[in-house]
PDB file of N, CA, C and O in Angstrom:
ATOM      1  N   ASP A   1    -126.371  72.929  33.646  1.00 64.00           N
ATOM      2  CA  ASP A   1    -127.133  72.171  34.539  1.00 64.00           C
ATOM      3  C   ASP A   1    -127.483  73.079  35.701  1.00 64.00           C
ATOM      4  O   ASP A   1    -126.896  74.146  35.971  1.00 64.00           O
ATOM      5  N   GLU A   2    -128.476  72.626  36.452  1.00 80.00           N
ATOM      6  CA  GLU A   2    -128.959  73.474  37.627  1.00 80.00           C
ATOM      7  C   GLU A   2    -129.223  72.541  38.779  1.00 80.00           C
ATOM      8  O   GLU A   2    -129.442  71.248  38.565  1.00 80.00           O
ATOM      9  N   PRO A   3    -129.370  73.134  40.010  1.00 84.00           N
ATOM     10  CA  PRO A   3    -129.655  72.165  41.064  1.00 84.00           C
ATOM     11  C   PRO A   3    -130.982  71.445  40.925  1.00 84.00           C
ATOM     12  O   PRO A   3    -131.895  72.044  40.395  1.00 84.00           O
ATOM     13  N   GLY A   4    -131.091  70.309  41.316  1.00 88.00           N
ATOM     14  CA  GLY A   4    -132.344  69.524  41.192  1.00 88.00           C
ATOM     15  C   GLY A   4    -132.505  68.877  39.833  1.00 88.00           C
ATOM     16  O   GLY A   4    -133.594  68.484  39.466  1.00 88.00           O
ATOM     17  N   MET A   5    -131.503  68.949  38.913  1.00 93.00           N
ATOM     18  CA  MET A   5    -131.407  68.423  37.559  1.00 93.00           C
ATOM     19  C   MET A   5    -130.347  67.410  37.385  1.00 93.00           C
ATOM     20  O   MET A   5    -129.289  67.477  37.929  1.00 93.00           O
ATOM     21  N   VAL A   6    -130.727  66.336  36.749  1.00 94.00           N
ATOM     22  CA  VAL A   6    -129.711  65.266  36.316  1.00 94.00           C
ATOM     23  C   VAL A   6    -129.936  65.098  34.788  1.00 94.00           C
ATOM     24  O   VAL A   6    -131.073  64.982  34.321  1.00 94.00           O
ATOM     25  N   LYS A   7    -128.741  65.050  34.144  1.00 95.00           N
ATOM     26  CA  LYS A   7    -128.838  64.789  32.659  1.00 95.00           C
ATOM     27  C   LYS A   7    -127.822  63.712  32.347  1.00 95.00           C
ATOM     28  O   LYS A   7    -126.795  63.705  32.947  1.00 95.00           O
ATOM     29  N   PHE A   8    -128.221  62.943  31.434  1.00 94.00           N
ATOM     30  CA  PHE A   8    -127.243  61.967  30.865  1.00 94.00           C
ATOM     31  C   PHE A   8    -127.675  61.654  29.407  1.00 94.00           C
ATOM     32  O   PHE A   8    -128.614  61.762  29.004  1.00 94.00           O
ATOM     33  N   LYS A   9    -126.616  61.150  28.682  1.00 97.00           N
ATOM     34  CA  LYS A   9    -126.702  60.592  27.307  1.00 97.00           C
ATOM     35  C   LYS A   9    -126.604  59.166  27.235  1.00 97.00           C
ATOM     36  O   LYS A   9    -125.566  58.657  27.856  1.00 97.00           O
ATOM     37  N   VAL A  10    -127.531  58.534  26.624  1.00 96.00           N
ATOM     38  CA  VAL A  10    -127.413  57.049  26.288  1.00 96.00           C
ATOM     39  C   VAL A  10    -126.948  56.914  24.845  1.00 96.00           C
ATOM     40  O   VAL A  10    -127.601  57.377  23.857  1.00 96.00           O
ATOM     41  N   THR A  11    -125.885  56.194  24.629  1.00 97.00           N
ATOM     42  CA  THR A  11    -125.324  56.027  23.329  1.00 97.00           C
ATOM     43  C   THR A  11    -125.573  54.597  22.675  1.00 97.00           C
ATOM     44  O   THR A  11    -125.462  54.371  21.537  1.00 97.00           O
ATOM     45  N   VAL A  12    -126.103  53.632  23.559  1.00 96.00           N
ATOM     46  CA  VAL A  12    -126.273  52.429  23.157  1.00 96.00           C
ATOM     47  C   VAL A  12    -127.485  51.786  23.963  1.00 96.00           C
ATOM     48  O   VAL A  12    -127.634  52.014  25.117  1.00 96.00           O
ATOM     49  N   CYS A  13    -128.478  51.334  23.230  1.00 94.00           N
ATOM     50  CA  CYS A  13    -129.765  50.783  23.874  1.00 94.00           C
ATOM     51  C   CYS A  13    -130.108  49.512  23.314  1.00 94.00           C
ATOM     52  O   CYS A  13    -130.357  49.270  22.126  1.00 94.00           O
ATOM     53  N   GLN A  14    -130.172  48.536  24.294  1.00 94.00           N
ATOM     54  CA  GLN A  14    -130.423  47.143  23.827  1.00 94.00           C
ATOM     55  C   GLN A  14    -131.911  47.008  23.374  1.00 94.00           C
ATOM     56  O   GLN A  14    -132.147  46.218  22.457  1.00 94.00           O
ATOM     57  N   PHE A  15    -132.732  47.798  23.878  1.00 92.00           N
ATOM     58  CA  PHE A  15    -134.196  47.697  23.466  1.00 92.00           C
ATOM     59  C   PHE A  15    -134.324  48.090  22.015  1.00 92.00           C
ATOM     60  O   PHE A  15    -134.864  47.436  21.247  1.00 92.00           O
ATOM     61  N   VAL A  16    -133.560  49.112  21.574  1.00 93.00           N
ATOM     62  CA  VAL A  16    -133.635  49.610  20.191  1.00 93.00           C
ATOM     63  C   VAL A  16    -132.953  48.606  19.278  1.00 93.00           C
ATOM     64  O   VAL A  16    -133.431  48.202  18.198  1.00 93.00           O
ATOM     65  N   GLU A  17    -131.783  48.047  19.753  1.00 93.00           N
ATOM     66  CA  GLU A  17    -131.060  47.065  18.959  1.00 93.00           C
ATOM     67  C   GLU A  17    -131.776  45.877  18.739  1.00 93.00           C
ATOM     68  O   GLU A  17    -131.961  45.332  17.499  1.00 93.00           O
ATOM     69  N   VAL A  18    -132.438  45.290  19.704  1.00 94.00           N
ATOM     70  CA  VAL A  18    -133.187  44.055  19.560  1.00 94.00           C
ATOM     71  C   VAL A  18    -134.475  44.295  18.658  1.00 94.00           C
ATOM     72  O   VAL A  18    -134.803  43.560  17.783  1.00 94.00           O
ATOM     73  N   ALA A  19    -135.166  45.413  18.876  1.00 93.00           N
ATOM     74  CA  ALA A  19    -136.339  45.715  18.119  1.00 93.00           C
ATOM     75  C   ALA A  19    -136.022  45.779  16.607  1.00 93.00           C
ATOM     76  O   ALA A  19    -136.718  45.344  15.769  1.00 93.00           O
ATOM     77  N   ARG A  20    -134.889  46.431  16.306  1.00 91.00           N
ATOM     78  CA  ARG A  20    -134.422  46.589  14.927  1.00 91.00           C
ATOM     79  C   ARG A  20    -134.084  45.171  14.333  1.00 91.00           C
ATOM     80  O   ARG A  20    -134.399  44.797  13.220  1.00 91.00           O
ATOM     81  N   LEU A  21    -133.380  44.369  15.172  1.00 94.00           N
ATOM     82  CA  LEU A  21    -133.026  43.048  14.654  1.00 94.00           C
ATOM     83  C   LEU A  21    -134.300  42.205  14.427  1.00 94.00           C
ATOM     84  O   LEU A  21    -134.296  41.381  13.395  1.00 94.00           O
ATOM     85  N   LEU A  22    -135.272  42.355  15.134  1.00 94.00           N
ATOM     86  CA  LEU A  22    -136.581  41.659  14.953  1.00 94.00           C
ATOM     87  C   LEU A  22    -137.491  42.324  13.838  1.00 94.00           C
ATOM     88  O   LEU A  22    -138.493  41.797  13.531  1.00 94.00           O
ATOM     89  N   GLY A  23    -137.021  43.489  13.406  1.00 92.00           N
ATOM     90  CA  GLY A  23    -137.874  44.239  12.413  1.00 92.00           C
ATOM     91  C   GLY A  23    -139.153  44.803  13.013  1.00 92.00           C
ATOM     92  O   GLY A  23    -140.125  44.929  12.388  1.00 92.00           O
ATOM     93  N   MET A  24    -139.085  45.108  14.230  1.00 91.00           N
ATOM     94  CA  MET A  24    -140.178  45.746  15.026  1.00 91.00           C
ATOM     95  C   MET A  24    -139.859  47.105  15.638  1.00 91.00           C
ATOM     96  O   MET A  24    -139.875  47.288  16.889  1.00 91.00           O
ATOM     97  N   SER A  25    -139.577  48.029  14.740  1.00 84.00           N
ATOM     98  CA  SER A  25    -139.120  49.366  15.187  1.00 84.00           C
ATOM     99  C   SER A  25    -140.192  50.055  16.128  1.00 84.00           C
ATOM    100  O   SER A  25    -139.828  50.833  16.980  1.00 84.00           O
ATOM    101  N   ARG A  26    -141.492  49.755  15.900  1.00 86.00           N
ATOM    102  CA  ARG A  26    -142.496  50.316  16.824  1.00 86.00           C
ATOM    103  C   ARG A  26    -142.340  49.904  18.217  1.00 86.00           C
ATOM    104  O   ARG A  26    -142.663  50.568  19.079  1.00 86.00           O
ATOM    105  N   LEU A  27    -141.863  48.607  18.429  1.00 90.00           N
ATOM    106  CA  LEU A  27    -141.587  48.219  19.743  1.00 90.00           C
ATOM    107  C   LEU A  27    -140.535  49.033  20.394  1.00 90.00           C
ATOM    108  O   LEU A  27    -140.706  49.436  21.553  1.00 90.00           O
ATOM    109  N   ALA A  28    -139.530  49.542  19.729  1.00 90.00           N
ATOM    110  CA  ALA A  28    -138.517  50.360  20.356  1.00 90.00           C
ATOM    111  C   ALA A  28    -139.145  51.752  20.729  1.00 90.00           C
ATOM    112  O   ALA A  28    -138.826  52.296  21.767  1.00 90.00           O
ATOM    113  N   LYS A  29    -140.040  52.291  19.898  1.00 89.00           N
ATOM    114  CA  LYS A  29    -140.725  53.540  20.387  1.00 89.00           C
ATOM    115  C   LYS A  29    -141.515  53.371  21.601  1.00 89.00           C
ATOM    116  O   LYS A  29    -141.523  54.274  22.480  1.00 89.00           O
ATOM    117  N   ALA A  30    -142.179  52.221  21.772  1.00 90.00           N
ATOM    118  CA  ALA A  30    -142.968  51.869  22.966  1.00 90.00           C
ATOM    119  C   ALA A  30    -142.079  52.008  24.144  1.00 90.00           C
ATOM    120  O   ALA A  30    -142.410  52.473  25.160  1.00 90.00           O
ATOM    121  N   PHE A  31    -140.968  51.445  23.997  1.00 90.00           N
ATOM    122  CA  PHE A  31    -139.871  51.432  25.213  1.00 90.00           C
ATOM    123  C   PHE A  31    -139.543  52.883  25.561  1.00 90.00           C
ATOM    124  O   PHE A  31    -139.470  53.180  26.715  1.00 90.00           O
ATOM    125  N   CYS A  32    -139.323  53.606  24.494  1.00 90.00           N
ATOM    126  CA  CYS A  32    -138.945  55.031  24.742  1.00 90.00           C
ATOM    127  C   CYS A  32    -140.115  55.769  25.384  1.00 90.00           C
ATOM    128  O   CYS A  32    -139.853  56.612  26.323  1.00 90.00           O
ATOM    129  N   ASP A  33    -141.355  55.554  24.964  1.00 92.00           N
ATOM    130  CA  ASP A  33    -142.490  56.239  25.500  1.00 92.00           C
ATOM    131  C   ASP A  33    -142.800  55.834  27.012  1.00 92.00           C
ATOM    132  O   ASP A  33    -143.272  56.651  27.828  1.00 92.00           O
ATOM    133  N   ILE A  34    -142.324  54.630  27.418  1.00 92.00           N
ATOM    134  CA  ILE A  34    -142.448  54.223  28.781  1.00 92.00           C
ATOM    135  C   ILE A  34    -141.741  55.164  29.809  1.00 92.00           C
ATOM    136  O   ILE A  34    -142.225  55.387  30.900  1.00 92.00           O
ATOM    137  N   ASP A  35    -140.596  55.665  29.376  1.00 90.00           N
ATOM    138  CA  ASP A  35    -139.943  56.707  30.173  1.00 90.00           C
ATOM    139  C   ASP A  35    -140.738  57.770  30.598  1.00 90.00           C
ATOM    140  O   ASP A  35    -140.746  58.141  31.804  1.00 90.00           O
ATOM    141  N   ILE A  36    -141.477  58.387  29.716  1.00 90.00           N
ATOM    142  CA  ILE A  36    -142.330  59.527  29.946  1.00 90.00           C
ATOM    143  C   ILE A  36    -143.483  59.052  30.910  1.00 90.00           C
ATOM    144  O   ILE A  36    -143.812  59.683  31.865  1.00 90.00           O
ATOM    145  N   VAL A  37    -144.230  57.952  30.565  1.00 93.00           N
ATOM    146  CA  VAL A  37    -145.313  57.527  31.301  1.00 93.00           C
ATOM    147  C   VAL A  37    -144.902  57.145  32.789  1.00 93.00           C
ATOM    148  O   VAL A  37    -145.629  57.450  33.697  1.00 93.00           O
ATOM    149  N   TYR A  38    -143.703  56.475  32.864  1.00 93.00           N
ATOM    150  CA  TYR A  38    -143.196  56.087  34.216  1.00 93.00           C
ATOM    151  C   TYR A  38    -143.133  57.383  35.104  1.00 93.00           C
ATOM    152  O   TYR A  38    -143.546  57.373  36.252  1.00 93.00           O
ATOM    153  N   CYS A  39    -142.456  58.388  34.578  1.00 91.00           N
ATOM    154  CA  CYS A  39    -142.250  59.596  35.464  1.00 91.00           C
ATOM    155  C   CYS A  39    -143.617  60.273  35.723  1.00 91.00           C
ATOM    156  O   CYS A  39    -143.743  60.654  36.957  1.00 91.00           O
ATOM    157  N   GLN A  40    -144.444  60.366  34.725  1.00 91.00           N
ATOM    158  CA  GLN A  40    -145.715  60.981  35.080  1.00 91.00           C
ATOM    159  C   GLN A  40    -146.538  60.189  36.104  1.00 91.00           C
ATOM    160  O   GLN A  40    -147.197  60.845  37.034  1.00 91.00           O
ATOM    161  N   LYS A  41    -146.516  58.869  36.024  1.00 94.00           N
ATOM    162  CA  LYS A  41    -147.353  58.091  36.949  1.00 94.00           C
ATOM    163  C   LYS A  41    -146.691  57.867  38.301  1.00 94.00           C
ATOM    164  O   LYS A  41    -147.350  57.871  39.261  1.00 94.00           O
ATOM    165  N   TYR A  42    -145.419  57.464  38.302  1.00 95.00           N
ATOM    166  CA  TYR A  42    -144.805  56.940  39.511  1.00 95.00           C
ATOM    167  C   TYR A  42    -143.777  57.948  40.139  1.00 95.00           C
ATOM    168  O   TYR A  42    -143.309  57.694  41.254  1.00 95.00           O
ATOM    169  N   GLN A  43    -143.538  59.005  39.398  1.00 93.00           N
ATOM    170  CA  GLN A  43    -142.521  60.065  39.923  1.00 93.00           C
ATOM    171  C   GLN A  43    -143.177  61.437  39.672  1.00 93.00           C
ATOM    172  O   GLN A  43    -142.556  62.136  38.915  1.00 93.00           O
ATOM    173  N   PRO A  44    -144.231  61.726  40.215  1.00 92.00           N
ATOM    174  CA  PRO A  44    -145.001  63.011  39.980  1.00 92.00           C
ATOM    175  C   PRO A  44    -144.141  64.226  40.397  1.00 92.00           C
ATOM    176  O   PRO A  44    -144.514  65.341  39.752  1.00 92.00           O
ATOM    177  N   ASN A  45    -143.203  64.153  41.049  1.00 94.00           N
ATOM    178  CA  ASN A  45    -142.399  65.252  41.467  1.00 94.00           C
ATOM    179  C   ASN A  45    -141.171  65.448  40.524  1.00 94.00           C
ATOM    180  O   ASN A  45    -140.333  66.348  40.832  1.00 94.00           O
ATOM    181  N   ILE A  46    -141.109  64.638  39.480  1.00 93.00           N
ATOM    182  CA  ILE A  46    -140.047  64.797  38.580  1.00 93.00           C
ATOM    183  C   ILE A  46    -140.564  65.054  37.162  1.00 93.00           C
ATOM    184  O   ILE A  46    -141.506  64.506  36.731  1.00 93.00           O
ATOM    185  N   ILE A  47    -139.844  65.951  36.484  1.00 93.00           N
ATOM    186  CA  ILE A  47    -140.187  66.197  35.020  1.00 93.00           C
ATOM    187  C   ILE A  47    -139.128  65.535  34.151  1.00 93.00           C
ATOM    188  O   ILE A  47    -138.039  65.721  34.494  1.00 93.00           O
ATOM    189  N   PHE A  48    -139.616  64.841  33.283  1.00 95.00           N
ATOM    190  CA  PHE A  48    -138.726  64.025  32.376  1.00 95.00           C
ATOM    191  C   PHE A  48    -138.766  64.743  31.000  1.00 95.00           C
ATOM    192  O   PHE A  48    -139.834  64.982  30.533  1.00 95.00           O
ATOM    193  N   GLU A  49    -137.606  65.038  30.461  1.00 95.00           N
ATOM    194  CA  GLU A  49    -137.531  65.604  29.129  1.00 95.00           C
ATOM    195  C   GLU A  49    -136.538  64.813  28.359  1.00 95.00           C
ATOM    196  O   GLU A  49    -135.515  64.374  28.768  1.00 95.00           O
ATOM    197  N   ARG A  50    -136.792  64.757  26.939  1.00 96.00           N
ATOM    198  CA  ARG A  50    -135.876  64.157  26.082  1.00 96.00           C
ATOM    199  C   ARG A  50    -136.215  64.636  24.735  1.00 96.00           C
ATOM    200  O   ARG A  50    -137.311  64.627  24.193  1.00 96.00           O
ATOM    201  N   GLN A  51    -135.148  65.143  24.081  1.00 96.00           N
ATOM    202  CA  GLN A  51    -135.322  65.660  22.708  1.00 96.00           C
ATOM    203  C   GLN A  51    -134.808  64.796  21.706  1.00 96.00           C
ATOM    204  O   GLN A  51    -135.322  64.745  20.530  1.00 96.00           O
ATOM    205  N   PHE A  52    -133.759  63.982  21.920  1.00 97.00           N
ATOM    206  CA  PHE A  52    -133.173  63.132  21.013  1.00 97.00           C
ATOM    207  C   PHE A  52    -133.334  61.536  21.392  1.00 97.00           C
ATOM    208  O   PHE A  52    -133.225  61.271  22.550  1.00 97.00           O
ATOM    209  N   THR A  53    -133.512  60.741  20.518  1.00 95.00           N
ATOM    210  CA  THR A  53    -133.674  59.344  20.722  1.00 95.00           C
ATOM    211  C   THR A  53    -132.836  58.484  19.742  1.00 95.00           C
ATOM    212  O   THR A  53    -132.862  58.872  18.542  1.00 95.00           O
ATOM    213  N   LEU A  54    -132.236  57.416  20.159  1.00 94.00           N
ATOM    214  CA  LEU A  54    -131.646  56.384  19.312  1.00 94.00           C
ATOM    215  C   LEU A  54    -132.610  55.913  18.302  1.00 94.00           C
ATOM    216  O   LEU A  54    -132.458  55.578  17.125  1.00 94.00           O
ATOM    217  N   GLU A  55    -133.777  55.573  18.847  1.00 92.00           N
ATOM    218  CA  GLU A  55    -134.903  55.066  18.130  1.00 92.00           C
ATOM    219  C   GLU A  55    -135.298  55.868  16.890  1.00 92.00           C
ATOM    220  O   GLU A  55    -135.694  55.310  15.847  1.00 92.00           O
ATOM    221  N   LYS A  56    -135.214  57.180  16.932  1.00 93.00           N
ATOM    222  CA  LYS A  56    -135.457  58.063  15.830  1.00 93.00           C
ATOM    223  C   LYS A  56    -134.301  58.199  14.818  1.00 93.00           C
ATOM    224  O   LYS A  56    -134.382  58.954  13.859  1.00 93.00           O
ATOM    225  N   GLY A  57    -133.185  57.563  15.241  1.00 93.00           N
ATOM    226  CA  GLY A  57    -131.921  57.627  14.316  1.00 93.00           C
ATOM    227  C   GLY A  57    -130.926  58.724  14.952  1.00 93.00           C
ATOM    228  O   GLY A  57    -129.959  58.974  14.158  1.00 93.00           O
ATOM    229  N   ASP A  58    -131.198  59.379  16.000  1.00 96.00           N
ATOM    230  CA  ASP A  58    -130.302  60.309  16.529  1.00 96.00           C
ATOM    231  C   ASP A  58    -129.052  59.576  17.178  1.00 96.00           C
ATOM    232  O   ASP A  58    -129.188  58.360  17.463  1.00 96.00           O
ATOM    233  N   PRO A  59    -127.930  60.170  17.368  1.00 97.00           N
ATOM    234  CA  PRO A  59    -126.688  59.593  17.776  1.00 97.00           C
ATOM    235  C   PRO A  59    -126.791  59.145  19.254  1.00 97.00           C
ATOM    236  O   PRO A  59    -125.978  58.408  19.767  1.00 97.00           O
ATOM    237  N   PHE A  60    -127.745  59.628  20.036  1.00 97.00           N
ATOM    238  CA  PHE A  60    -127.880  59.386  21.423  1.00 97.00           C
ATOM    239  C   PHE A  60    -129.290  59.746  21.826  1.00 97.00           C
ATOM    240  O   PHE A  60    -130.060  60.366  21.197  1.00 97.00           O
ATOM    241  N   CYS A  61    -129.601  59.253  23.181  1.00 96.00           N
ATOM    242  CA  CYS A  61    -130.867  59.642  23.842  1.00 96.00           C
ATOM    243  C   CYS A  61    -130.371  60.583  24.848  1.00 96.00           C
ATOM    244  O   CYS A  61    -129.452  60.302  25.685  1.00 96.00           O
ATOM    245  N   ASP A  62    -131.005  61.674  24.942  1.00 96.00           N
ATOM    246  CA  ASP A  62    -130.638  62.629  26.000  1.00 96.00           C
ATOM    247  C   ASP A  62    -131.774  62.643  27.137  1.00 96.00           C
ATOM    248  O   ASP A  62    -132.876  62.950  26.874  1.00 96.00           O
ATOM    249  N   HIS A  63    -131.446  62.138  28.269  1.00 95.00           N
ATOM    250  CA  HIS A  63    -132.311  62.161  29.371  1.00 95.00           C
ATOM    251  C   HIS A  63    -132.137  63.234  30.307  1.00 95.00           C
ATOM    252  O   HIS A  63    -131.027  63.528  30.773  1.00 95.00           O
ATOM    253  N   THR A  64    -133.211  64.041  30.612  1.00 95.00           N
ATOM    254  CA  THR A  64    -133.097  65.147  31.668  1.00 95.00           C
ATOM    255  C   THR A  64    -134.163  64.902  32.655  1.00 95.00           C
ATOM    256  O   THR A  64    -135.307  64.759  32.244  1.00 95.00           O
ATOM    257  N   TYR A  65    -133.842  64.883  33.896  1.00 95.00           N
ATOM    258  CA  TYR A  65    -134.678  64.695  35.040  1.00 95.00           C
ATOM    259  C   TYR A  65    -134.679  65.917  35.825  1.00 95.00           C
ATOM    260  O   TYR A  65    -133.502  66.344  36.266  1.00 95.00           O
ATOM    261  N   LYS A  66    -135.799  66.645  36.141  1.00 94.00           N
ATOM    262  CA  LYS A  66    -135.743  67.909  36.884  1.00 94.00           C
ATOM    263  C   LYS A  66    -136.857  67.741  38.051  1.00 94.00           C
ATOM    264  O   LYS A  66    -137.849  67.184  37.911  1.00 94.00           O
ATOM    265  N   LYS A  67    -136.344  68.043  39.231  1.00 93.00           N
ATOM    266  CA  LYS A  67    -137.232  68.059  40.264  1.00 93.00           C
ATOM    267  C   LYS A  67    -138.185  69.239  40.230  1.00 93.00           C
ATOM    268  O   LYS A  67    -137.761  70.399  40.013  1.00 93.00           O
ATOM    269  N   LYS A  68    -139.552  68.976  40.328  1.00 89.00           N
ATOM    270  CA  LYS A  68    -140.511  69.984  40.284  1.00 89.00           C
ATOM    271  C   LYS A  68    -140.271  70.938  41.555  1.00 89.00           C
ATOM    272  O   LYS A  68    -140.046  70.355  42.637  1.00 89.00           O
ATOM    273  N   SER A  69    -140.347  72.193  41.366  1.00 78.00           N
ATOM    274  CA  SER A  69    -140.256  73.119  42.568  1.00 78.00           C
ATOM    275  C   SER A  69    -141.488  72.998  43.367  1.00 78.00           C
ATOM    276  O   SER A  69    -142.555  72.942  42.855  1.00 78.00           O
ATOM    277  N   LEU A  70    -141.239  73.139  44.630  1.00 55.00           N
ATOM    278  CA  LEU A  70    -142.372  73.088  45.653  1.00 55.00           C
ATOM    279  C   LEU A  70    -143.001  74.435  45.724  1.00 55.00           C
ATOM    280  O   LEU A  70    -142.313  75.447  45.878  1.00 55.00           O
ATOM    281  N   LYS A  71    -144.314  74.581  45.599  1.00 54.00           N
ATOM    282  CA  LYS A  71    -145.025  75.887  45.745  1.00 54.00           C
ATOM    283  C   LYS A  71    -145.011  76.208  47.221  1.00 54.00           C
ATOM    284  O   LYS A  71    -145.299  75.357  48.091  1.00 54.00           O
ATOM    285  N   LYS A  72    -144.799  77.509  47.399  1.00 51.00           N
ATOM    286  CA  LYS A  72    -144.857  77.962  48.797  1.00 51.00           C
ATOM    287  C   LYS A  72    -146.322  78.353  49.086  1.00 51.00           C
ATOM    288  O   LYS A  72    -147.095  78.875  48.274  1.00 51.00           O
ATOM    289  N   ARG A  73    -146.742  78.085  50.404  1.00 47.00           N
ATOM    290  CA  ARG A  73    -148.144  78.270  50.783  1.00 47.00           C
ATOM    291  C   ARG A  73    -148.269  79.527  51.576  1.00 47.00           C
ATOM    292  O   ARG A  73    -147.385  79.958  52.212  1.00 47.00           O
TER     293      ARG A  73
END
C-alpha cells in the first residue's frame, strides 16, 4: 500500500447473491460496473481499480481506491 490509497476485499456481496437466486447474473455485473461509473462521475479525484469480482466467480472482490496526484503548476 502507499499513501493516498485504500484497499479492501469483499468476500460476501448481497447484490451478487440475490441476482444469482433470481437467475439474473447480468444484474450482478451491472452493480459491479456502478462502482467504476460512480468514481469516474462523482469522485473525479479518485482512481478505482478492481481485478477480481465475486460476480465473475472469484473468491473476493478487491477494491482499490487511489487519490489522483495533483499536478504542480
